[in-house]
């Protein structure tokens, strides 16, 4: 049975608080993986390991795929989450669009400081342009920190004069790490994922 995003985040937060300590990076990562496994993949979607520009990823597709591609950047506060923890979410994309989804296993902090994750996305995006034959056959999507990484990476791609993708899909993107913007105050009730407390 699929778990609603708010329930997933509530369980994640409750489990972390139940430890009565500030969770370590390893604790956070373990909890993300454990909770992520509660959300199964959509029926009819297959997954396989792959690589884009030398960056590992999980490839999700269905039998009636088109020539379109989605490069997905998972959330997890830039330190947690993985393509595996997000399969319940990402399997919806090929199920609904028939596009082939590439869930990138970009390097995370603190072991790999900024701009390691952006560098990984740029390498993967360049490789995916070659595979797709055109950047216009690619959409880049991400949730939470992955949404912030999507924006930051495309700003870098623009600086490098790379062709832009057909579009970006940002789900509760964490783009302001100061959390002092208009949207942080005005979208508290609307945002199902990135509450100020969670961030």
PDB file of C-alpha atoms in Angstrom:
ATOM      1  CA  UNK A   1       0.000   0.000   0.000  1.00  0.00           C
ATOM      2  CA  UNK A   2       1.343   3.423  -0.995  1.00  0.00           C
ATOM      3  CA  UNK A   3       2.094   5.862   1.783  1.00  0.00           C
ATOM      4  CA  UNK A   4       1.098   9.538   1.421  1.00  0.00           C
ATOM      5  CA  UNK A   5       4.116  11.909   1.476  1.00  0.00           C
ATOM      6  CA  UNK A   6       2.989  13.668   4.669  1.00  0.00           C
ATOM      7  CA  UNK A   7       2.713  10.350   6.505  1.00  0.00           C
ATOM      8  CA  UNK A   8       6.162   9.291   5.272  1.00  0.00           C
ATOM      9  CA  UNK A   9       7.700  12.525   6.567  1.00  0.00           C
ATOM     10  CA  UNK A  10       5.833  12.280   9.867  1.00  0.00           C
ATOM     11  CA  UNK A  11       7.154   8.747  10.411  1.00  0.00           C
ATOM     12  CA  UNK A  12      10.665   9.793   9.457  1.00  0.00           C
ATOM     13  CA  UNK A  13      10.563  12.716  11.888  1.00  0.00           C
ATOM     14  CA  UNK A  14       8.977  10.655  14.688  1.00  0.00           C
ATOM     15  CA  UNK A  15      11.563   7.891  14.324  1.00  0.00           C
ATOM     16  CA  UNK A  16      14.405  10.403  14.456  1.00  0.00           C
ATOM     17  CA  UNK A  17      12.943  12.191  17.484  1.00  0.00           C
ATOM     18  CA  UNK A  18      12.390   8.858  19.226  1.00  0.00           C
ATOM     19  CA  UNK A  19      16.136   8.382  19.374  1.00  0.00           C
ATOM     20  CA  UNK A  20      16.395  11.287  21.880  1.00  0.00           C
ATOM     21  CA  UNK A  21      19.531  12.599  20.248  1.00  0.00           C
ATOM     22  CA  UNK A  22      20.609  14.605  17.279  1.00  0.00           C
ATOM     23  CA  UNK A  23      20.763  11.992  14.523  1.00  0.00           C
ATOM     24  CA  UNK A  24      24.068  11.334  12.850  1.00  0.00           C
ATOM     25  CA  UNK A  25      24.368  11.443   9.069  1.00  0.00           C
ATOM     26  CA  UNK A  26      24.453   7.635   9.043  1.00  0.00           C
ATOM     27  CA  UNK A  27      21.288   7.490  11.191  1.00  0.00           C
ATOM     28  CA  UNK A  28      19.499   9.878   8.834  1.00  0.00           C
ATOM     29  CA  UNK A  29      20.542   7.905   5.772  1.00  0.00           C
ATOM     30  CA  UNK A  30      19.496   4.606   7.329  1.00  0.00           C
ATOM     31  CA  UNK A  31      16.100   6.015   8.281  1.00  0.00           C
ATOM     32  CA  UNK A  32      15.530   7.394   4.778  1.00  0.00           C
ATOM     33  CA  UNK A  33      16.254   4.000   3.256  1.00  0.00           C
ATOM     34  CA  UNK A  34      14.068   2.147   5.761  1.00  0.00           C
ATOM     35  CA  UNK A  35      11.096   4.464   5.290  1.00  0.00           C
ATOM     36  CA  UNK A  36      11.603   4.578   1.525  1.00  0.00           C
ATOM     37  CA  UNK A  37      11.250   0.804   1.301  1.00  0.00           C
ATOM     38  CA  UNK A  38       7.697   1.168   2.641  1.00  0.00           C
ATOM     39  CA  UNK A  39       6.665   2.743  -0.677  1.00  0.00           C
ATOM     40  CA  UNK A  40       6.789   0.050  -3.369  1.00  0.00           C
ATOM     41  CA  UNK A  41       7.385   0.690  -7.037  1.00  0.00           C
ATOM     42  CA  UNK A  42       4.404   1.011  -9.367  1.00  0.00           C
ATOM     43  CA  UNK A  43       3.443  -2.291 -11.034  1.00  0.00           C
ATOM     44  CA  UNK A  44       4.788  -2.715 -14.556  1.00  0.00           C
ATOM     45  CA  UNK A  45       7.915  -0.616 -14.002  1.00  0.00           C
ATOM     46  CA  UNK A  46      11.325  -2.272 -14.152  1.00  0.00           C
ATOM     47  CA  UNK A  47      14.538  -0.958 -12.640  1.00  0.00           C
ATOM     48  CA  UNK A  48      18.166  -1.558 -13.496  1.00  0.00           C
ATOM     49  CA  UNK A  49      21.485  -0.032 -12.538  1.00  0.00           C
ATOM     50  CA  UNK A  50      23.149   2.204 -15.086  1.00  0.00           C
ATOM     51  CA  UNK A  51      25.637   5.029 -15.412  1.00  0.00           C
ATOM     52  CA  UNK A  52      25.462   8.491 -16.968  1.00  0.00           C
ATOM     53  CA  UNK A  53      28.795  10.151 -17.589  1.00  0.00           C
ATOM     54  CA  UNK A  54      30.365   7.838 -15.022  1.00  0.00           C
ATOM     55  CA  UNK A  55      27.790   8.734 -12.347  1.00  0.00           C
ATOM     56  CA  UNK A  56      25.787   5.737 -11.064  1.00  0.00           C
ATOM     57  CA  UNK A  57      22.024   5.827 -11.394  1.00  0.00           C
ATOM     58  CA  UNK A  58      18.921   3.693 -11.289  1.00  0.00           C
ATOM     59  CA  UNK A  59      17.020   3.461 -14.556  1.00  0.00           C
ATOM     60  CA  UNK A  60      13.227   3.006 -14.376  1.00  0.00           C
ATOM     61  CA  UNK A  61      11.096   2.305 -17.422  1.00  0.00           C
ATOM     62  CA  UNK A  62       7.986   0.611 -18.690  1.00  0.00           C
ATOM     63  CA  UNK A  63       7.432  -1.474 -21.799  1.00  0.00           C
ATOM     64  CA  UNK A  64       5.951   1.329 -23.885  1.00  0.00           C
ATOM     65  CA  UNK A  65       8.625   3.946 -23.365  1.00  0.00           C
ATOM     66  CA  UNK A  66       9.037   6.889 -25.729  1.00  0.00           C
ATOM     67  CA  UNK A  67      12.272   8.576 -26.734  1.00  0.00           C
ATOM     68  CA  UNK A  68      11.834  11.052 -23.879  1.00  0.00           C
ATOM     69  CA  UNK A  69      13.907  11.036 -20.709  1.00  0.00           C
ATOM     70  CA  UNK A  70      13.661  12.307 -17.137  1.00  0.00           C
ATOM     71  CA  UNK A  71      16.784  12.960 -15.079  1.00  0.00           C
ATOM     72  CA  UNK A  72      15.657  12.694 -11.453  1.00  0.00           C
ATOM     73  CA  UNK A  73      17.498  14.184  -8.464  1.00  0.00           C
ATOM     74  CA  UNK A  74      16.297  12.763  -5.153  1.00  0.00           C
ATOM     75  CA  UNK A  75      15.729  14.743  -1.991  1.00  0.00           C
ATOM     76  CA  UNK A  76      17.257  14.128   1.406  1.00  0.00           C
ATOM     77  CA  UNK A  77      18.655  17.414   2.661  1.00  0.00           C
ATOM     78  CA  UNK A  78      21.758  17.032   0.442  1.00  0.00           C
ATOM     79  CA  UNK A  79      23.022  14.351   2.870  1.00  0.00           C
ATOM     80  CA  UNK A  80      20.435  11.534   2.727  1.00  0.00           C
ATOM     81  CA  UNK A  81      18.115   9.823   0.298  1.00  0.00           C
ATOM     82  CA  UNK A  82      19.072   7.741  -2.716  1.00  0.00           C
ATOM     83  CA  UNK A  83      17.619   6.391  -5.960  1.00  0.00           C
ATOM     84  CA  UNK A  84      16.557   3.305  -3.963  1.00  0.00           C
ATOM     85  CA  UNK A  85      14.772   5.261  -1.224  1.00  0.00           C
ATOM     86  CA  UNK A  86      12.797   7.198  -3.843  1.00  0.00           C
ATOM     87  CA  UNK A  87      11.662   4.320  -6.109  1.00  0.00           C
ATOM     88  CA  UNK A  88       8.095   4.550  -4.813  1.00  0.00           C
ATOM     89  CA  UNK A  89       7.983   8.148  -6.010  1.00  0.00           C
ATOM     90  CA  UNK A  90      10.069   7.932  -9.160  1.00  0.00           C
ATOM     91  CA  UNK A  91       8.299   4.868 -10.572  1.00  0.00           C
ATOM     92  CA  UNK A  92       5.233   7.087 -11.027  1.00  0.00           C
ATOM     93  CA  UNK A  93       7.013   9.118 -13.703  1.00  0.00           C
ATOM     94  CA  UNK A  94       7.565   6.387 -16.312  1.00  0.00           C
ATOM     95  CA  UNK A  95       4.147   4.937 -15.435  1.00  0.00           C
ATOM     96  CA  UNK A  96       2.438   8.248 -16.233  1.00  0.00           C
ATOM     97  CA  UNK A  97       4.628   9.589 -19.051  1.00  0.00           C
ATOM     98  CA  UNK A  98       6.252   6.523 -20.682  1.00  0.00           C
ATOM     99  CA  UNK A  99       9.550   8.417 -20.448  1.00  0.00           C
ATOM    100  CA  UNK A 100      12.677   6.599 -19.317  1.00  0.00           C
ATOM    101  CA  UNK A 101      13.688   7.860 -15.870  1.00  0.00           C
ATOM    102  CA  UNK A 102      17.292   8.095 -14.703  1.00  0.00           C
ATOM    103  CA  UNK A 103      17.496   8.519 -10.907  1.00  0.00           C
ATOM    104  CA  UNK A 104      20.969   9.901 -10.258  1.00  0.00           C
ATOM    105  CA  UNK A 105      23.082   8.690  -7.332  1.00  0.00           C
ATOM    106  CA  UNK A 106      24.907  12.005  -7.011  1.00  0.00           C
ATOM    107  CA  UNK A 107      27.567  12.526  -4.345  1.00  0.00           C
ATOM    108  CA  UNK A 108      26.204  13.776  -1.027  1.00  0.00           C
ATOM    109  CA  UNK A 109      27.530  15.958   1.751  1.00  0.00           C
ATOM    110  CA  UNK A 110      29.386  16.069   4.062  1.00  0.00           C
ATOM    111  CA  UNK A 111      31.889  13.653   2.485  1.00  0.00           C
ATOM    112  CA  UNK A 112      31.599  15.447  -0.841  1.00  0.00           C
ATOM    113  CA  UNK A 113      31.304  19.209  -0.305  1.00  0.00           C
ATOM    114  CA  UNK A 114      29.812  21.704  -2.748  1.00  0.00           C
ATOM    115  CA  UNK A 115      29.951  21.662  -5.757  1.00  0.00           C
ATOM    116  CA  UNK A 116      30.382  17.864  -6.043  1.00  0.00           C
ATOM    117  CA  UNK A 117      26.661  17.158  -6.553  1.00  0.00           C
ATOM    118  CA  UNK A 118      26.372  19.877  -9.209  1.00  0.00           C
ATOM    119  CA  UNK A 119      29.435  18.497 -11.005  1.00  0.00           C
ATOM    120  CA  UNK A 120      27.795  15.044 -11.040  1.00  0.00           C
ATOM    121  CA  UNK A 121      24.562  16.414 -12.484  1.00  0.00           C
ATOM    122  CA  UNK A 122      26.424  18.256 -15.246  1.00  0.00           C
ATOM    123  CA  UNK A 123      28.333  15.108 -16.231  1.00  0.00           C
ATOM    124  CA  UNK A 124      25.132  13.042 -16.229  1.00  0.00           C
ATOM    125  CA  UNK A 125      23.133  15.666 -18.123  1.00  0.00           C
ATOM    126  CA  UNK A 126      25.789  15.884 -20.863  1.00  0.00           C
ATOM    127  CA  UNK A 127      25.759  12.105 -21.230  1.00  0.00           C
ATOM    128  CA  UNK A 128      21.952  12.034 -21.335  1.00  0.00           C
ATOM    129  CA  UNK A 129      21.898  14.673 -24.108  1.00  0.00           C
ATOM    130  CA  UNK A 130      24.021  12.285 -26.193  1.00  0.00           C
ATOM    131  CA  UNK A 131      21.670   9.385 -25.447  1.00  0.00           C
ATOM    132  CA  UNK A 132      18.486  11.386 -26.107  1.00  0.00           C
ATOM    133  CA  UNK A 133      19.870  13.091 -29.205  1.00  0.00           C
ATOM    134  CA  UNK A 134      18.508  16.427 -28.021  1.00  0.00           C
ATOM    135  CA  UNK A 135      18.181  18.315 -24.749  1.00  0.00           C
ATOM    136  CA  UNK A 136      14.557  18.953 -25.779  1.00  0.00           C
ATOM    137  CA  UNK A 137      13.797  15.287 -25.048  1.00  0.00           C
ATOM    138  CA  UNK A 138      14.886  15.710 -21.409  1.00  0.00           C
ATOM    139  CA  UNK A 139      13.088  17.004 -18.330  1.00  0.00           C
ATOM    140  CA  UNK A 140      15.016  17.336 -15.079  1.00  0.00           C
ATOM    141  CA  UNK A 141      13.000  16.735 -11.918  1.00  0.00           C
ATOM    142  CA  UNK A 142      13.722  16.716  -8.215  1.00  0.00           C
ATOM    143  CA  UNK A 143      12.128  16.890  -4.796  1.00  0.00           C
ATOM    144  CA  UNK A 144      13.263  18.928  -1.799  1.00  0.00           C
ATOM    145  CA  UNK A 145      17.070  19.180  -1.930  1.00  0.00           C
ATOM    146  CA  UNK A 146      16.898  17.481  -5.336  1.00  0.00           C
ATOM    147  CA  UNK A 147      14.702  20.346  -6.516  1.00  0.00           C
ATOM    148  CA  UNK A 148      17.265  22.848  -5.282  1.00  0.00           C
ATOM    149  CA  UNK A 149      20.008  20.834  -6.971  1.00  0.00           C
ATOM    150  CA  UNK A 150      17.996  20.873 -10.203  1.00  0.00           C
ATOM    151  CA  UNK A 151      17.920  24.680 -10.229  1.00  0.00           C
ATOM    152  CA  UNK A 152      21.565  25.090  -9.183  1.00  0.00           C
ATOM    153  CA  UNK A 153      22.737  22.582 -11.801  1.00  0.00           C
ATOM    154  CA  UNK A 154      20.843  24.244 -14.625  1.00  0.00           C
ATOM    155  CA  UNK A 155      22.237  27.643 -13.630  1.00  0.00           C
ATOM    156  CA  UNK A 156      25.681  26.038 -13.915  1.00  0.00           C
ATOM    157  CA  UNK A 157      24.721  24.435 -17.252  1.00  0.00           C
ATOM    158  CA  UNK A 158      23.710  27.876 -18.519  1.00  0.00           C
ATOM    159  CA  UNK A 159      27.098  29.289 -17.461  1.00  0.00           C
ATOM    160  CA  UNK A 160      28.747  26.463 -19.416  1.00  0.00           C
ATOM    161  CA  UNK A 161      26.598  27.251 -22.498  1.00  0.00           C
ATOM    162  CA  UNK A 162      24.958  23.822 -22.460  1.00  0.00           C
ATOM    163  CA  UNK A 163      21.594  23.488 -24.197  1.00  0.00           C
ATOM    164  CA  UNK A 164      18.677  23.753 -21.785  1.00  0.00           C
ATOM    165  CA  UNK A 165      16.295  20.830 -21.183  1.00  0.00           C
ATOM    166  CA  UNK A 166      12.653  20.873 -22.263  1.00  0.00           C
ATOM    167  CA  UNK A 167      11.671  21.702 -18.711  1.00  0.00           C
ATOM    168  CA  UNK A 168      12.219  21.377 -14.981  1.00  0.00           C
ATOM    169  CA  UNK A 169       9.795  19.776 -12.506  1.00  0.00           C
ATOM    170  CA  UNK A 170      10.399  20.948  -8.961  1.00  0.00           C
ATOM    171  CA  UNK A 171       8.558  19.352  -6.042  1.00  0.00           C
ATOM    172  CA  UNK A 172       8.881  21.374  -2.840  1.00  0.00           C
ATOM    173  CA  UNK A 173      12.353  22.501  -3.890  1.00  0.00           C
ATOM    174  CA  UNK A 174      14.741  23.537  -1.140  1.00  0.00           C
ATOM    175  CA  UNK A 175      16.286  26.480  -2.949  1.00  0.00           C
ATOM    176  CA  UNK A 176      16.791  28.886  -0.041  1.00  0.00           C
ATOM    177  CA  UNK A 177      18.893  27.334   2.701  1.00  0.00           C
ATOM    178  CA  UNK A 178      18.370  30.433   4.871  1.00  0.00           C
ATOM    179  CA  UNK A 179      14.619  29.651   4.790  1.00  0.00           C
ATOM    180  CA  UNK A 180      13.757  33.329   4.989  1.00  0.00           C
ATOM    181  CA  UNK A 181      11.924  33.774   1.689  1.00  0.00           C
ATOM    182  CA  UNK A 182       8.328  34.704   1.025  1.00  0.00           C
ATOM    183  CA  UNK A 183       7.358  31.138   0.115  1.00  0.00           C
ATOM    184  CA  UNK A 184       8.666  29.703   3.392  1.00  0.00           C
ATOM    185  CA  UNK A 185       6.212  31.851   5.295  1.00  0.00           C
ATOM    186  CA  UNK A 186       3.252  31.786   2.915  1.00  0.00           C
ATOM    187  CA  UNK A 187       3.262  28.165   1.768  1.00  0.00           C
ATOM    188  CA  UNK A 188       3.543  26.461   5.160  1.00  0.00           C
ATOM    189  CA  UNK A 189       0.062  24.948   4.853  1.00  0.00           C
ATOM    190  CA  UNK A 190       0.370  24.176   1.132  1.00  0.00           C
ATOM    191  CA  UNK A 191       3.760  22.480   0.973  1.00  0.00           C
ATOM    192  CA  UNK A 192       3.344  18.774   1.682  1.00  0.00           C
ATOM    193  CA  UNK A 193       7.066  18.071   1.821  1.00  0.00           C
ATOM    194  CA  UNK A 194       9.367  20.861   2.968  1.00  0.00           C
ATOM    195  CA  UNK A 195       8.036  22.258   6.237  1.00  0.00           C
ATOM    196  CA  UNK A 196      10.333  24.743   8.002  1.00  0.00           C
ATOM    197  CA  UNK A 197      10.667  22.298  10.932  1.00  0.00           C
ATOM    198  CA  UNK A 198      11.733  19.443   8.649  1.00  0.00           C
ATOM    199  CA  UNK A 199      14.234  21.630   6.806  1.00  0.00           C
TER     200      UNK A 199
END
